[in-house]
Short mmCIF file of C-alpha atoms in Angstrom, two decimals:
data_model
loop_
_atom_site.label_atom_id
_atom_site.label_comp_id
_atom_site.label_asym_id
_atom_site.label_seq_id
_atom_site.Cartn_x
_atom_site.Cartn_y
_atom_site.Cartn_z
CA MET D 1115 37.03 2.61 43.31
CA VAL D 1116 38.42 2.32 39.76
CA GLN D 1117 36.15 5.15 38.59
CA PHE D 1118 37.41 7.42 41.40
CA LYS D 1119 41.07 6.81 40.42
CA THR D 1120 40.22 7.44 36.76
CA LEU D 1121 38.41 10.65 37.66
CA ARG D 1122 41.32 11.78 39.83
CA LEU D 1123 43.80 11.11 36.99
CA LEU D 1124 41.59 13.02 34.59
CA VAL D 1125 41.47 16.03 36.95
CA VAL D 1126 45.28 15.97 37.32
CA PHE D 1127 45.76 15.88 33.53
CA LEU D 1128 43.28 18.74 33.06
CA ILE D 1129 45.07 20.88 35.68
CA LEU D 1130 48.46 20.17 34.11
CA GLY D 1131 47.08 20.97 30.66
CA LEU D 1132 45.63 24.28 31.85
CA TYR D 1133 48.86 25.11 33.67
CA ASN D 1134 50.87 24.52 30.49
CA GLN D 1135 48.48 26.69 28.46
CA VAL D 1136 48.79 29.55 30.97
CA ASP D 1137 52.57 29.15 30.90
CA LEU D 1138 52.55 29.51 27.10
CA VAL D 1139 50.31 32.59 27.23
CA ALA D 1140 52.04 34.60 29.99
CA GLN D 1141 55.83 34.36 30.09
CA ASN D 1142 58.08 35.75 32.81
CA TYR D 1143 61.65 36.87 32.19
CA SER D 1144 64.37 38.12 34.56
CA VAL D 1145 67.13 40.68 33.95
CA ASN D 1146 70.41 39.33 32.64
CA ASN D 1147 72.69 41.66 34.61
CA GLN D 1148 75.78 40.62 32.64
CA LYS D 1149 74.33 41.71 29.28
CA SER D 1150 72.32 44.76 30.41
CA SER D 1151 73.51 48.35 30.59
CA LEU D 1152 72.20 51.58 32.07
CA LEU D 1153 73.99 54.93 31.89
CA VAL D 1154 73.14 58.17 33.66
CA LEU D 1155 74.48 61.17 31.71
CA GLY D 1156 74.75 64.67 33.09
CA THR D 1157 76.61 67.95 33.03
CA SER D 1158 78.53 70.09 35.50
CA SER D 1159 80.19 73.48 35.48
CA LEU D 1160 83.49 71.64 34.81
CA HIS D 1161 82.64 68.83 32.36
CA ASP D 1162 80.01 66.31 31.28
CA TRP D 1163 79.86 63.11 33.32
CA GLU D 1164 78.40 59.62 33.22
CA ILE D 1165 77.55 56.96 35.78
CA THR D 1166 77.01 53.27 35.07
CA ALA D 1167 74.52 51.10 36.96
CA GLU D 1168 76.59 47.98 37.60
CA GLN D 1169 73.74 46.00 39.18
CA GLN D 1170 70.21 45.69 37.84
CA LYS D 1171 67.43 43.41 38.92
CA GLY D 1172 63.98 43.08 37.48
CA THR D 1173 61.28 41.06 35.82
CA ILE D 1174 59.03 41.46 32.82
CA GLN D 1175 55.88 39.54 31.98
CA ILE D 1176 54.76 39.23 28.38
CA GLU D 1177 51.50 37.80 27.09
CA ASN D 1178 51.56 36.79 23.46
CA THR D 1179 48.23 35.35 22.39
CA GLU D 1180 46.39 37.06 19.55
CA GLN D 1181 47.86 40.41 20.53
CA PHE D 1182 51.23 41.11 22.15
CA THR D 1183 50.74 42.54 25.67
CA LEU D 1184 53.19 43.84 28.27
CA LYS D 1185 51.62 42.68 31.55
CA ASP D 1186 54.26 43.66 34.14
CA LEU D 1187 57.66 45.34 34.41
CA THR D 1188 59.65 45.93 37.58
CA MET D 1189 63.24 47.20 37.77
CA THR D 1190 65.55 47.81 40.74
CA PHE D 1191 68.97 49.48 40.75
CA ASP D 1192 71.39 49.36 43.68
CA VAL D 1193 72.53 52.93 44.52
CA GLU D 1194 75.89 51.68 45.82
CA ALA D 1195 76.52 50.05 42.41
CA LEU D 1196 76.22 53.38 40.54
CA LYS D 1197 79.83 53.90 39.44
CA SER D 1198 81.55 56.74 37.63
CA GLY D 1199 85.14 55.53 37.86
CA LYS D 1200 85.90 58.34 40.33
CA SER D 1201 85.52 57.55 44.02
CA SER D 1202 84.79 61.17 45.04
CA MET D 1203 81.98 61.42 42.48
CA ASP D 1204 80.56 58.07 43.59
CA LYS D 1205 80.58 59.30 47.20
CA ASN D 1206 78.78 62.53 46.18
CA THR D 1207 76.22 60.48 44.21
CA ARG D 1208 75.44 58.25 47.20
CA LYS D 1209 75.18 61.31 49.45
CA ALA D 1210 72.83 63.12 47.01
CA LEU D 1211 70.63 60.00 46.75
CA ASP D 1212 70.54 59.65 50.57
CA TYR D 1213 72.00 56.16 50.39
CA SER D 1214 72.00 55.74 54.17
CA ASP D 1215 68.16 55.66 54.02
CA TYR D 1216 67.38 54.60 50.43
CA LYS D 1217 69.45 51.75 49.01
CA THR D 1218 67.67 51.32 45.67
CA ILE D 1219 66.03 53.12 42.76
CA THR D 1220 62.92 51.35 41.46
CA PHE D 1221 60.53 51.46 38.52
CA LYS D 1222 57.17 49.67 38.62
CA LEU D 1223 54.81 49.53 35.63
CA ASN D 1224 51.29 50.88 36.18
CA LYS D 1225 49.97 50.70 32.62
CA VAL D 1226 50.96 50.64 28.99
CA LYS D 1227 49.92 53.88 27.30
CA SER D 1228 50.70 52.65 23.80
CA ILE D 1229 52.29 49.73 21.99
CA THR D 1230 52.83 49.61 18.24
CA LYS D 1231 54.52 47.04 16.03
CA ASN D 1232 57.89 48.13 14.64
CA GLY D 1233 59.46 45.51 12.37
CA ALA D 1234 60.42 42.58 14.61
CA GLY D 1235 59.82 44.59 17.78
CA TYR D 1236 57.47 47.08 19.40
CA ASN D 1237 57.52 50.77 20.29
CA VAL D 1238 56.15 51.07 23.83
CA VAL D 1239 55.21 53.99 26.04
CA ALA D 1240 54.85 52.70 29.60
CA VAL D 1241 53.56 54.64 32.59
CA GLY D 1242 54.95 53.67 35.96
CA ASN D 1243 56.17 54.78 39.35
CA LEU D 1244 59.84 55.75 39.56
CA THR D 1245 61.19 56.00 43.11
CA ILE D 1246 64.46 57.83 43.73
CA ALA D 1247 65.72 58.74 47.22
CA GLY D 1248 62.33 57.99 48.76
CA THR D 1249 60.32 60.17 46.36
CA THR D 1250 57.94 58.44 43.97
CA LYS D 1251 56.69 60.07 40.77
CA SER D 1252 54.63 58.72 37.88
CA ILE D 1253 56.58 58.95 34.62
CA GLU D 1254 56.13 58.00 30.98
CA LEU D 1255 58.93 55.75 29.81
CA PRO D 1256 59.31 55.24 26.03
CA PHE D 1257 61.33 52.26 24.84
CA THR D 1258 61.73 49.70 22.09
CA LEU D 1259 60.88 46.12 23.08
CA SER D 1260 62.47 43.40 20.95
CA PRO D 1261 61.76 39.69 21.53
CA SER D 1262 64.32 37.28 20.06
CA ASN D 1263 65.22 33.64 20.74
CA GLY D 1264 63.93 33.46 24.31
CA THR D 1265 65.15 36.93 25.30
CA ILE D 1266 63.45 40.32 25.57
CA SER D 1267 65.45 43.50 24.99
CA LEU D 1268 64.29 46.94 26.19
CA SER D 1269 66.21 49.97 24.94
CA GLY D 1270 65.55 53.66 25.20
CA LYS D 1271 66.33 56.88 27.00
CA LYS D 1272 64.55 59.23 29.37
CA ASP D 1273 65.34 62.82 30.42
CA LEU D 1274 64.67 63.69 34.07
CA LYS D 1275 65.39 66.45 36.54
CA MET D 1276 66.97 65.49 39.86
CA THR D 1277 64.95 68.12 41.72
CA THR D 1278 61.71 66.45 40.58
CA PHE D 1279 62.68 63.67 43.01
CA ASN D 1280 63.86 66.09 45.73
CA VAL D 1281 67.50 65.29 44.92
CA GLU D 1282 69.78 68.29 45.33
CA PRO D 1283 72.27 68.27 42.41
CA PRO D 1284 75.69 67.43 43.90
CA THR D 1285 78.45 70.00 44.28
CA ALA D 1286 82.21 69.66 44.79
CA LEU D 1287 85.15 71.74 45.98
CA LEU D 1288 83.06 73.78 48.44
CA GLY D 1289 80.40 74.48 45.83
CA THR D 1290 82.71 75.77 43.12
CA ILE D 1291 81.77 72.84 40.86
CA THR D 1292 78.02 72.42 40.40
CA THR D 1293 76.08 69.65 38.70
CA GLY D 1294 73.29 70.39 36.24
CA ASP D 1295 69.77 69.44 37.32
CA GLU D 1296 68.90 67.60 34.09
CA ILE D 1297 70.07 64.04 33.50
CA THR D 1298 69.52 61.52 30.72
CA ILE D 1299 69.10 57.82 31.42
CA LYS D 1300 70.05 55.49 28.55
CA PHE D 1301 69.32 51.80 28.90
CA ASN D 1302 69.58 48.51 27.08
CA THR D 1303 68.14 45.87 29.40
CA ILE D 1304 68.15 42.20 28.45
CA PHE D 1305 65.69 39.74 30.02
CA ASN D 1306 65.83 35.96 29.62
#
């Protein structure tokens, strides 16, 4: 009976030890919405414009053994929380993105194309599925990944065309003001 209890304790300690090793190898982080920023920049026949994503959610998984590895990255943006500071533009944005049917924009990592050391951080080119208004396309997303004191920072920019995702560029004033098809997404996302 004593041997069985000893064996059981040994198994528990081994499992806990392995669990702690796995935890040290693969680390999960969640978006800090308060410290993160994402801007969508575009043009129109009247003036340039920008929209801020006020709500971000997401997770990143990093493995740092002998070689730094990005294992997973998922991001979600609430369409209703895309704000320009102008209610009519926000309404046109939600309409263009078919908000009644598609509440979020998502990015899901498929693979890392390249990762190179850059000082204290890394230059990364990720390939993943971006879904906007129900249309999913595979894109390359370049960014700088910087780990520091228990946080991970991703920063970069990506040029896209709305029509690639079957989004009709919004218009205003009965079509007299038109929006350019090309947009630039600039982000600085903090995970902790």
